Amino acid sequence: MSNADNWTIQTRREQPDLAGRFYPQKERIWAGFMLEDVVSNRYWNQYVNEIYPEFQQYLLNEAGEPIAVAQAIPLTWDGTIAGLPIGWNDCFVRCAADYETGRAPNTLAALEIAIQPEYHGQGISYRMIKALTGIAREHDFQAVIVAVRPSWKMRYPLTPMERYVRWQREDGAPFDPWLRAHWRSGAEILKVAHPSMLIEGSIEEWEEWTGMKYPESGDYVVADALVPVQMDLEMNVGRYVEPNVWVHHPITTERLTSPQFI
């Protein structure tokens, strides 16, 4: 039986092989199309793996195997809702621009928290959120921002994110488990991030990624997608534009909203 007291967090700078060792878990965790964002595929290796390995934190079990990861990149943010990146993939653009111009970052933008499925339900999400805020504090950043991908939104793909994000449980906590984990960790839910991710591929690629057929052009509900995917058979392209939700973990800055969304 696993003993969480013996689990440790190591960064990719400390153990460069962690990314490769954990990648098979990512392929289990994420739908195939989720690894095909147009912008992140351009920047990921350079900025996540090469330039900022110290912000890639892996949770190792007692056997030293990575069972979860929290990945992030630094950028500058003016601390206002209006000044947030457009969405998840815009964080890469901001990070690259800051690095190339020599501008010192003041904020950590989380890219993902991924947990090996066998370890769900053991409080690891909270541990990894704490790891993100902890390393941001160590580097004197003012905040952690996260373009959260709500974990239950895929169950309601036809509901606009603007409505979904306002759903609450009877105790007033956010309805969505992943938003709720951030909220309970002291974060504030700011606004919908849209467009946040952009995934494009040929019809053949989408059929391979999803195991579906697309007989005609139109919008399709696809497993693991938060909103319908647009298929254009004439142009031979499938286009998925995903909305996320901006969440702010204050480190040295003030809260920007009330504890509830907007």
C-alpha atoms as a PDB file:
ATOM      1  CA  MET A   1       0.000   0.000   0.000  1.00  0.00           C
ATOM      2  CA  SER A   2       1.309   3.457  -0.889  1.00  0.00           C
ATOM      3  CA  ASN A   3       2.579   5.678   1.891  1.00  0.00           C
ATOM      4  CA  ALA A   4       2.092   9.318   0.942  1.00  0.00           C
ATOM      5  CA  ASP A   5       4.451  10.388   3.735  1.00  0.00           C
ATOM      6  CA  ASN A   6       7.310   8.986   1.652  1.00  0.00           C
ATOM      7  CA  TRP A   7       6.339  10.793  -1.552  1.00  0.00           C
ATOM      8  CA  THR A   8       8.642  13.617  -2.651  1.00  0.00           C
ATOM      9  CA  ILE A   9       8.579  16.408  -5.216  1.00  0.00           C
ATOM     10  CA  GLN A  10      11.455  16.773  -7.649  1.00  0.00           C
ATOM     11  CA  THR A  11      11.868  19.208 -10.522  1.00  0.00           C
ATOM     12  CA  ARG A  12      12.955  18.423 -14.024  1.00  0.00           C
ATOM     13  CA  ARG A  13      16.096  20.430 -13.368  1.00  0.00           C
ATOM     14  CA  GLU A  14      16.941  18.028 -10.545  1.00  0.00           C
ATOM     15  CA  GLN A  15      15.997  14.935 -12.558  1.00  0.00           C
ATOM     16  CA  PRO A  16      15.999  15.661 -16.314  1.00  0.00           C
ATOM     17  CA  ASP A  17      14.561  12.238 -17.194  1.00  0.00           C
ATOM     18  CA  LEU A  18      11.286  12.802 -15.341  1.00  0.00           C
ATOM     19  CA  ALA A  19       9.437  14.199 -18.359  1.00  0.00           C
ATOM     20  CA  GLY A  20      10.155  11.125 -20.444  1.00  0.00           C
ATOM     21  CA  ARG A  21       9.303   8.768 -17.609  1.00  0.00           C
ATOM     22  CA  PHE A  22       5.939  10.426 -16.967  1.00  0.00           C
ATOM     23  CA  TYR A  23       4.940  10.926 -20.611  1.00  0.00           C
ATOM     24  CA  PRO A  24       3.242   7.492 -20.947  1.00  0.00           C
ATOM     25  CA  GLN A  25       0.909   8.595 -18.156  1.00  0.00           C
ATOM     26  CA  LYS A  26       0.065  11.780 -20.077  1.00  0.00           C
ATOM     27  CA  GLU A  27      -0.917   9.658 -23.041  1.00  0.00           C
ATOM     28  CA  ARG A  28      -3.314   7.795 -20.730  1.00  0.00           C
ATOM     29  CA  ILE A  29      -4.649  10.941 -19.055  1.00  0.00           C
ATOM     30  CA  TRP A  30      -5.266  13.171 -22.079  1.00  0.00           C
ATOM     31  CA  ALA A  31      -7.288  12.461 -25.192  1.00  0.00           C
ATOM     32  CA  GLY A  32      -5.037  12.289 -28.250  1.00  0.00           C
ATOM     33  CA  PHE A  33      -6.203  15.604 -29.672  1.00  0.00           C
ATOM     34  CA  MET A  34      -5.324  17.407 -26.424  1.00  0.00           C
ATOM     35  CA  LEU A  35      -1.617  17.005 -27.199  1.00  0.00           C
ATOM     36  CA  GLU A  36      -1.979  18.866 -30.512  1.00  0.00           C
ATOM     37  CA  ASP A  37      -2.472  22.524 -29.528  1.00  0.00           C
ATOM     38  CA  VAL A  38      -1.134  24.673 -32.359  1.00  0.00           C
ATOM     39  CA  VAL A  39       0.717  27.191 -30.170  1.00  0.00           C
ATOM     40  CA  SER A  40       2.045  24.981 -27.394  1.00  0.00           C
ATOM     41  CA  ASN A  41       3.570  22.528 -29.875  1.00  0.00           C
ATOM     42  CA  ARG A  42       5.659  25.410 -31.181  1.00  0.00           C
ATOM     43  CA  TYR A  43       6.957  26.532 -27.776  1.00  0.00           C
ATOM     44  CA  TRP A  44       6.727  23.611 -25.334  1.00  0.00           C
ATOM     45  CA  ASN A  45      10.089  21.940 -25.768  1.00  0.00           C
ATOM     46  CA  GLN A  46      12.114  25.156 -25.727  1.00  0.00           C
ATOM     47  CA  TYR A  47      10.450  26.916 -22.800  1.00  0.00           C
ATOM     48  CA  VAL A  48       9.075  24.087 -20.666  1.00  0.00           C
ATOM     49  CA  ASN A  49      11.792  21.483 -21.112  1.00  0.00           C
ATOM     50  CA  GLU A  50      14.903  23.513 -21.880  1.00  0.00           C
ATOM     51  CA  ILE A  51      14.685  27.017 -20.423  1.00  0.00           C
ATOM     52  CA  TYR A  52      12.491  26.559 -17.344  1.00  0.00           C
ATOM     53  CA  PRO A  53      12.939  22.973 -16.046  1.00  0.00           C
ATOM     54  CA  GLU A  54      12.899  24.266 -12.453  1.00  0.00           C
ATOM     55  CA  PHE A  55       9.157  24.966 -12.753  1.00  0.00           C
ATOM     56  CA  GLN A  56       8.271  21.412 -13.836  1.00  0.00           C
ATOM     57  CA  GLN A  57       7.484  19.604 -10.571  1.00  0.00           C
ATOM     58  CA  TYR A  58       6.932  15.856 -10.345  1.00  0.00           C
ATOM     59  CA  LEU A  59       5.515  13.950  -7.404  1.00  0.00           C
ATOM     60  CA  LEU A  60       7.426  10.697  -6.880  1.00  0.00           C
ATOM     61  CA  ASN A  61       6.027   7.740  -4.966  1.00  0.00           C
ATOM     62  CA  GLU A  62       8.022   5.692  -2.478  1.00  0.00           C
ATOM     63  CA  ALA A  63       9.551   3.731  -5.381  1.00  0.00           C
ATOM     64  CA  GLY A  64      10.772   6.932  -7.017  1.00  0.00           C
ATOM     65  CA  GLU A  65       8.297   6.744  -9.896  1.00  0.00           C
ATOM     66  CA  PRO A  66       6.566   9.956 -11.062  1.00  0.00           C
ATOM     67  CA  ILE A  67       2.838   9.778 -10.354  1.00  0.00           C
ATOM     68  CA  ALA A  68       1.839  13.419 -10.897  1.00  0.00           C
ATOM     69  CA  VAL A  69       3.174  16.589 -12.461  1.00  0.00           C
ATOM     70  CA  ALA A  70       2.573  20.315 -12.112  1.00  0.00           C
ATOM     71  CA  GLN A  71       4.012  22.250 -15.038  1.00  0.00           C
ATOM     72  CA  ALA A  72       4.351  26.010 -15.351  1.00  0.00           C
ATOM     73  CA  ILE A  73       6.184  28.840 -17.087  1.00  0.00           C
ATOM     74  CA  PRO A  74       6.921  32.383 -15.888  1.00  0.00           C
ATOM     75  CA  LEU A  75       5.648  35.573 -17.494  1.00  0.00           C
ATOM     76  CA  THR A  76       4.838  39.173 -16.680  1.00  0.00           C
ATOM     77  CA  TRP A  77       1.311  40.169 -15.685  1.00  0.00           C
ATOM     78  CA  ASP A  78       0.110  43.585 -14.576  1.00  0.00           C
ATOM     79  CA  GLY A  79      -2.154  42.109 -11.905  1.00  0.00           C
ATOM     80  CA  THR A  80      -5.430  43.142 -13.545  1.00  0.00           C
ATOM     81  CA  ILE A  81      -8.187  41.007 -15.021  1.00  0.00           C
ATOM     82  CA  ALA A  82      -7.936  42.948 -18.288  1.00  0.00           C
ATOM     83  CA  GLY A  83      -4.193  42.256 -18.419  1.00  0.00           C
ATOM     84  CA  LEU A  84      -4.472  38.464 -18.270  1.00  0.00           C
ATOM     85  CA  PRO A  85      -3.259  36.432 -21.249  1.00  0.00           C
ATOM     86  CA  ILE A  86      -6.019  35.621 -23.712  1.00  0.00           C
ATOM     87  CA  GLY A  87      -5.908  31.978 -22.723  1.00  0.00           C
ATOM     88  CA  TRP A  88      -3.749  28.933 -22.064  1.00  0.00           C
ATOM     89  CA  ASN A  89      -1.726  29.016 -25.244  1.00  0.00           C
ATOM     90  CA  ASP A  90      -1.199  32.789 -25.034  1.00  0.00           C
ATOM     91  CA  CYS A  91       0.861  32.088 -21.897  1.00  0.00           C
ATOM     92  CA  PHE A  92       3.534  30.599 -24.158  1.00  0.00           C
ATOM     93  CA  VAL A  93       3.540  33.691 -26.370  1.00  0.00           C
ATOM     94  CA  ARG A  94       3.854  35.967 -23.319  1.00  0.00           C
ATOM     95  CA  CYS A  95       6.595  33.833 -21.786  1.00  0.00           C
ATOM     96  CA  ALA A  96       8.615  33.779 -25.029  1.00  0.00           C
ATOM     97  CA  ALA A  97       8.263  37.540 -25.524  1.00  0.00           C
ATOM     98  CA  ASP A  98       9.443  38.228 -21.971  1.00  0.00           C
ATOM     99  CA  TYR A  99      12.415  35.897 -22.324  1.00  0.00           C
ATOM    100  CA  GLU A 100      13.479  37.262 -25.700  1.00  0.00           C
ATOM    101  CA  THR A 101      13.305  40.883 -24.530  1.00  0.00           C
ATOM    102  CA  GLY A 102      14.956  40.224 -21.160  1.00  0.00           C
ATOM    103  CA  ARG A 103      11.881  41.296 -19.194  1.00  0.00           C
ATOM    104  CA  ALA A 104      11.884  39.811 -15.687  1.00  0.00           C
ATOM    105  CA  PRO A 105       8.737  37.719 -15.061  1.00  0.00           C
ATOM    106  CA  ASN A 106       6.632  38.340 -11.962  1.00  0.00           C
ATOM    107  CA  THR A 107       3.972  35.613 -12.307  1.00  0.00           C
ATOM    108  CA  LEU A 108       3.902  31.851 -12.659  1.00  0.00           C
ATOM    109  CA  ALA A 109       1.406  30.542 -15.228  1.00  0.00           C
ATOM    110  CA  ALA A 110       0.445  26.933 -14.584  1.00  0.00           C
ATOM    111  CA  LEU A 111       0.086  24.795 -17.707  1.00  0.00           C
ATOM    112  CA  GLU A 112      -1.204  21.536 -16.279  1.00  0.00           C
ATOM    113  CA  ILE A 113      -1.584  19.326 -13.279  1.00  0.00           C
ATOM    114  CA  ALA A 114      -1.787  15.693 -14.341  1.00  0.00           C
ATOM    115  CA  ILE A 115      -2.224  12.759 -11.973  1.00  0.00           C
ATOM    116  CA  GLN A 116      -1.808   9.069 -12.712  1.00  0.00           C
ATOM    117  CA  PRO A 117      -5.373   7.679 -12.628  1.00  0.00           C
ATOM    118  CA  GLU A 118      -4.557   5.009 -10.047  1.00  0.00           C
ATOM    119  CA  TYR A 119      -3.691   7.743  -7.554  1.00  0.00           C
ATOM    120  CA  HIS A 120      -6.890   9.773  -7.842  1.00  0.00           C
ATOM    121  CA  GLY A 121      -8.799  10.520  -4.643  1.00  0.00           C
ATOM    122  CA  GLN A 122      -5.729  10.886  -2.446  1.00  0.00           C
ATOM    123  CA  GLY A 123      -5.559  14.669  -2.253  1.00  0.00           C
ATOM    124  CA  ILE A 124      -2.786  14.928  -4.831  1.00  0.00           C
ATOM    125  CA  SER A 125      -4.462  17.807  -6.681  1.00  0.00           C
ATOM    126  CA  TYR A 126      -4.237  19.951  -3.553  1.00  0.00           C
ATOM    127  CA  ARG A 127      -0.626  18.909  -3.021  1.00  0.00           C
ATOM    128  CA  MET A 128       0.327  19.925  -6.550  1.00  0.00           C
ATOM    129  CA  ILE A 129      -1.510  23.251  -6.305  1.00  0.00           C
ATOM    130  CA  LYS A 130       0.446  23.884  -3.100  1.00  0.00           C
ATOM    131  CA  ALA A 131       3.649  22.986  -4.936  1.00  0.00           C
ATOM    132  CA  LEU A 132       2.868  25.604  -7.589  1.00  0.00           C
ATOM    133  CA  THR A 133       2.210  28.376  -5.089  1.00  0.00           C
ATOM    134  CA  GLY A 134       5.231  27.293  -3.071  1.00  0.00           C
ATOM    135  CA  ILE A 135       7.682  27.548  -5.945  1.00  0.00           C
ATOM    136  CA  ALA A 136       6.149  30.865  -7.009  1.00  0.00           C
ATOM    137  CA  ARG A 137       6.777  32.177  -3.504  1.00  0.00           C
ATOM    138  CA  GLU A 138      10.362  30.904  -3.607  1.00  0.00           C
ATOM    139  CA  HIS A 139      10.975  32.917  -6.777  1.00  0.00           C
ATOM    140  CA  ASP A 140       9.310  36.062  -5.385  1.00  0.00           C
ATOM    141  CA  PHE A 141       6.503  35.981  -7.937  1.00  0.00           C
ATOM    142  CA  GLN A 142       3.382  38.008  -7.214  1.00  0.00           C
ATOM    143  CA  ALA A 143       0.865  35.367  -8.274  1.00  0.00           C
ATOM    144  CA  VAL A 144       0.044  32.036  -9.848  1.00  0.00           C
ATOM    145  CA  ILE A 145      -2.482  32.175 -12.668  1.00  0.00           C
ATOM    146  CA  VAL A 146      -4.138  29.120 -14.174  1.00  0.00           C
ATOM    147  CA  ALA A 147      -6.279  28.719 -17.283  1.00  0.00           C
ATOM    148  CA  VAL A 148      -8.229  25.883 -15.695  1.00  0.00           C
ATOM    149  CA  ARG A 149      -9.771  23.135 -17.816  1.00  0.00           C
ATOM    150  CA  PRO A 150     -12.864  22.268 -15.730  1.00  0.00           C
ATOM    151  CA  SER A 151     -12.876  18.525 -15.194  1.00  0.00           C
ATOM    152  CA  TRP A 152     -16.638  17.975 -15.581  1.00  0.00           C
ATOM    153  CA  LYS A 153     -17.291  20.412 -18.430  1.00  0.00           C
ATOM    154  CA  MET A 154     -16.906  17.582 -20.950  1.00  0.00           C
ATOM    155  CA  ARG A 155     -20.123  16.150 -19.487  1.00  0.00           C
ATOM    156  CA  TYR A 156     -21.952  19.324 -20.541  1.00  0.00           C
ATOM    157  CA  PRO A 157     -20.394  20.261 -23.909  1.00  0.00           C
ATOM    158  CA  LEU A 158     -23.445  22.213 -25.098  1.00  0.00           C
ATOM    159  CA  THR A 159     -23.593  24.455 -22.029  1.00  0.00           C
ATOM    160  CA  PRO A 160     -21.700  27.739 -22.549  1.00  0.00           C
ATOM    161  CA  MET A 161     -18.700  28.042 -20.250  1.00  0.00           C
ATOM    162  CA  GLU A 162     -20.033  31.405 -19.047  1.00  0.00           C
ATOM    163  CA  ARG A 163     -23.009  29.567 -17.523  1.00  0.00           C
ATOM    164  CA  TYR A 164     -21.163  26.460 -16.416  1.00  0.00           C
ATOM    165  CA  VAL A 165     -18.620  28.404 -14.383  1.00  0.00           C
ATOM    166  CA  ARG A 166     -21.411  29.931 -12.304  1.00  0.00           C
ATOM    167  CA  TRP A 167     -22.872  26.599 -11.230  1.00  0.00           C
ATOM    168  CA  GLN A 168     -22.559  25.965  -7.505  1.00  0.00           C
ATOM    169  CA  ARG A 169     -23.197  23.203  -5.026  1.00  0.00           C
ATOM    170  CA  GLU A 170     -25.624  23.662  -2.141  1.00  0.00           C
ATOM    171  CA  ASP A 171     -22.737  24.728   0.125  1.00  0.00           C
ATOM    172  CA  GLY A 172     -21.819  27.555  -2.254  1.00  0.00           C
ATOM    173  CA  ALA A 173     -18.665  25.887  -3.559  1.00  0.00           C
ATOM    174  CA  PRO A 174     -18.081  25.655  -7.321  1.00  0.00           C
ATOM    175  CA  PHE A 175     -19.907  22.764  -8.962  1.00  0.00           C
ATOM    176  CA  ASP A 176     -16.870  21.652 -10.943  1.00  0.00           C
ATOM    177  CA  PRO A 177     -14.377  19.519  -8.948  1.00  0.00           C
ATOM    178  CA  TRP A 178     -11.254  21.061 -10.456  1.00  0.00           C
ATOM    179  CA  LEU A 179     -12.460  24.629 -10.002  1.00  0.00           C
ATOM    180  CA  ARG A 180     -13.507  23.652  -6.491  1.00  0.00           C
ATOM    181  CA  ALA A 181      -9.998  22.348  -5.679  1.00  0.00           C
ATOM    182  CA  HIS A 182      -8.458  25.684  -6.690  1.00  0.00           C
ATOM    183  CA  TRP A 183     -11.146  27.632  -4.844  1.00  0.00           C
ATOM    184  CA  ARG A 184     -10.628  25.620  -1.657  1.00  0.00           C
ATOM    185  CA  SER A 185      -6.880  26.205  -2.017  1.00  0.00           C
ATOM    186  CA  GLY A 186      -7.448  29.950  -1.732  1.00  0.00           C
ATOM    187  CA  ALA A 187      -7.798  30.916  -5.382  1.00  0.00           C
ATOM    188  CA  GLU A 188     -10.310  33.290  -6.895  1.00  0.00           C
ATOM    189  CA  ILE A 189     -12.173  32.497 -10.103  1.00  0.00           C
ATOM    190  CA  LEU A 190     -11.790  35.491 -12.408  1.00  0.00           C
ATOM    191  CA  LYS A 191     -13.317  35.025 -15.844  1.00  0.00           C
ATOM    192  CA  VAL A 192     -13.708  32.732 -18.816  1.00  0.00           C
ATOM    193  CA  ALA A 193     -10.557  32.394 -20.944  1.00  0.00           C
ATOM    194  CA  HIS A 194     -11.639  32.191 -24.577  1.00  0.00           C
ATOM    195  CA  PRO A 195     -10.118  31.299 -26.935  1.00  0.00           C
ATOM    196  CA  SER A 196      -7.737  29.361 -24.708  1.00  0.00           C
ATOM    197  CA  MET A 197      -6.590  26.399 -26.816  1.00  0.00           C
ATOM    198  CA  LEU A 198      -6.640  25.845 -30.579  1.00  0.00           C
ATOM    199  CA  ILE A 199      -6.362  22.352 -32.032  1.00  0.00           C
ATOM    200  CA  GLU A 200      -6.549  21.838 -35.778  1.00  0.00           C
ATOM    201  CA  GLY A 201      -6.035  18.753 -37.892  1.00  0.00           C
ATOM    202  CA  SER A 202      -7.223  17.046 -41.033  1.00  0.00           C
ATOM    203  CA  ILE A 203     -10.438  15.043 -40.956  1.00  0.00           C
ATOM    204  CA  GLU A 204      -8.335  11.889 -41.108  1.00  0.00           C
ATOM    205  CA  GLU A 205      -6.307  13.028 -38.095  1.00  0.00           C
ATOM    206  CA  TRP A 206      -9.445  13.779 -36.102  1.00  0.00           C
ATOM    207  CA  GLU A 207     -10.853  10.374 -36.978  1.00  0.00           C
ATOM    208  CA  GLU A 208      -7.629   8.812 -35.688  1.00  0.00           C
ATOM    209  CA  TRP A 209      -7.591  10.939 -32.524  1.00  0.00           C
ATOM    210  CA  THR A 210     -11.229  10.319 -31.626  1.00  0.00           C
ATOM    211  CA  GLY A 211     -12.185   6.990 -33.194  1.00  0.00           C
ATOM    212  CA  MET A 212     -15.173   8.697 -34.843  1.00  0.00           C
ATOM    213  CA  LYS A 213     -16.286   9.234 -38.444  1.00  0.00           C
ATOM    214  CA  TYR A 214     -17.371  12.631 -39.736  1.00  0.00           C
ATOM    215  CA  PRO A 215     -19.680  12.054 -42.728  1.00  0.00           C
ATOM    216  CA  GLU A 216     -20.546  15.740 -43.272  1.00  0.00           C
ATOM    217  CA  SER A 217     -19.461  19.184 -42.241  1.00  0.00           C
ATOM    218  CA  GLY A 218     -20.788  20.558 -38.978  1.00  0.00           C
ATOM    219  CA  ASP A 219     -20.301  20.624 -35.216  1.00  0.00           C
ATOM    220  CA  TYR A 220     -19.694  17.331 -33.414  1.00  0.00           C
ATOM    221  CA  VAL A 221     -19.780  16.395 -29.744  1.00  0.00           C
ATOM    222  CA  VAL A 222     -16.514  14.548 -29.157  1.00  0.00           C
ATOM    223  CA  ALA A 223     -15.514  12.585 -26.066  1.00  0.00           C
ATOM    224  CA  ASP A 224     -13.268  14.627 -23.720  1.00  0.00           C
ATOM    225  CA  ALA A 225     -13.911  17.882 -25.605  1.00  0.00           C
ATOM    226  CA  LEU A 226     -15.424  20.710 -23.561  1.00  0.00           C
ATOM    227  CA  VAL A 227     -17.305  22.172 -26.534  1.00  0.00           C
ATOM    228  CA  PRO A 228     -18.249  20.793 -29.959  1.00  0.00           C
ATOM    229  CA  VAL A 229     -15.571  20.359 -32.627  1.00  0.00           C
ATOM    230  CA  GLN A 230     -16.104  22.055 -35.995  1.00  0.00           C
ATOM    231  CA  MET A 231     -15.561  19.821 -39.028  1.00  0.00           C
ATOM    232  CA  ASP A 232     -15.214  21.251 -42.547  1.00  0.00           C
ATOM    233  CA  LEU A 233     -14.989  18.436 -45.075  1.00  0.00           C
ATOM    234  CA  GLU A 234     -14.551  20.782 -48.038  1.00  0.00           C
ATOM    235  CA  MET A 235     -11.462  22.370 -46.427  1.00  0.00           C
ATOM    236  CA  ASN A 236     -10.434  19.031 -44.865  1.00  0.00           C
ATOM    237  CA  VAL A 237      -9.959  20.542 -41.435  1.00  0.00           C
ATOM    238  CA  GLY A 238     -11.340  19.938 -37.970  1.00  0.00           C
ATOM    239  CA  ARG A 239     -11.072  22.880 -35.581  1.00  0.00           C
ATOM    240  CA  TYR A 240     -11.451  22.775 -31.824  1.00  0.00           C
ATOM    241  CA  VAL A 241     -11.404  26.064 -29.919  1.00  0.00           C
ATOM    242  CA  GLU A 242     -11.490  25.378 -26.194  1.00  0.00           C
ATOM    243  CA  PRO A 243     -12.558  27.835 -23.496  1.00  0.00           C
ATOM    244  CA  ASN A 244     -10.965  27.611 -20.060  1.00  0.00           C
ATOM    245  CA  VAL A 245     -11.415  29.576 -16.834  1.00  0.00           C
ATOM    246  CA  TRP A 246      -8.879  32.004 -15.384  1.00  0.00           C
ATOM    247  CA  VAL A 247      -8.051  31.349 -11.756  1.00  0.00           C
ATOM    248  CA  HIS A 248      -5.750  33.479  -9.602  1.00  0.00           C
ATOM    249  CA  HIS A 249      -3.753  32.328  -6.585  1.00  0.00           C
ATOM    250  CA  PRO A 250      -2.502  35.525  -4.906  1.00  0.00           C
ATOM    251  CA  ILE A 251       1.063  35.376  -3.569  1.00  0.00           C
ATOM    252  CA  THR A 252       1.953  39.017  -2.934  1.00  0.00           C
ATOM    253  CA  THR A 253      -0.964  40.677  -4.759  1.00  0.00           C
ATOM    254  CA  GLU A 254      -4.441  41.491  -3.480  1.00  0.00           C
ATOM    255  CA  ARG A 255      -7.484  39.513  -4.524  1.00  0.00           C
ATOM    256  CA  LEU A 256      -9.165  40.906  -7.604  1.00  0.00           C
ATOM    257  CA  THR A 257     -12.765  39.769  -7.065  1.00  0.00           C
ATOM    258  CA  SER A 258     -15.022  38.439  -4.362  1.00  0.00           C
ATOM    259  CA  PRO A 259     -14.462  34.756  -3.487  1.00  0.00           C
ATOM    260  CA  GLN A 260     -17.147  33.815  -5.995  1.00  0.00           C
ATOM    261  CA  PHE A 261     -16.905  34.181  -9.764  1.00  0.00           C
ATOM    262  CA  ILE A 262     -17.147  37.859 -10.810  1.00  0.00           C
END
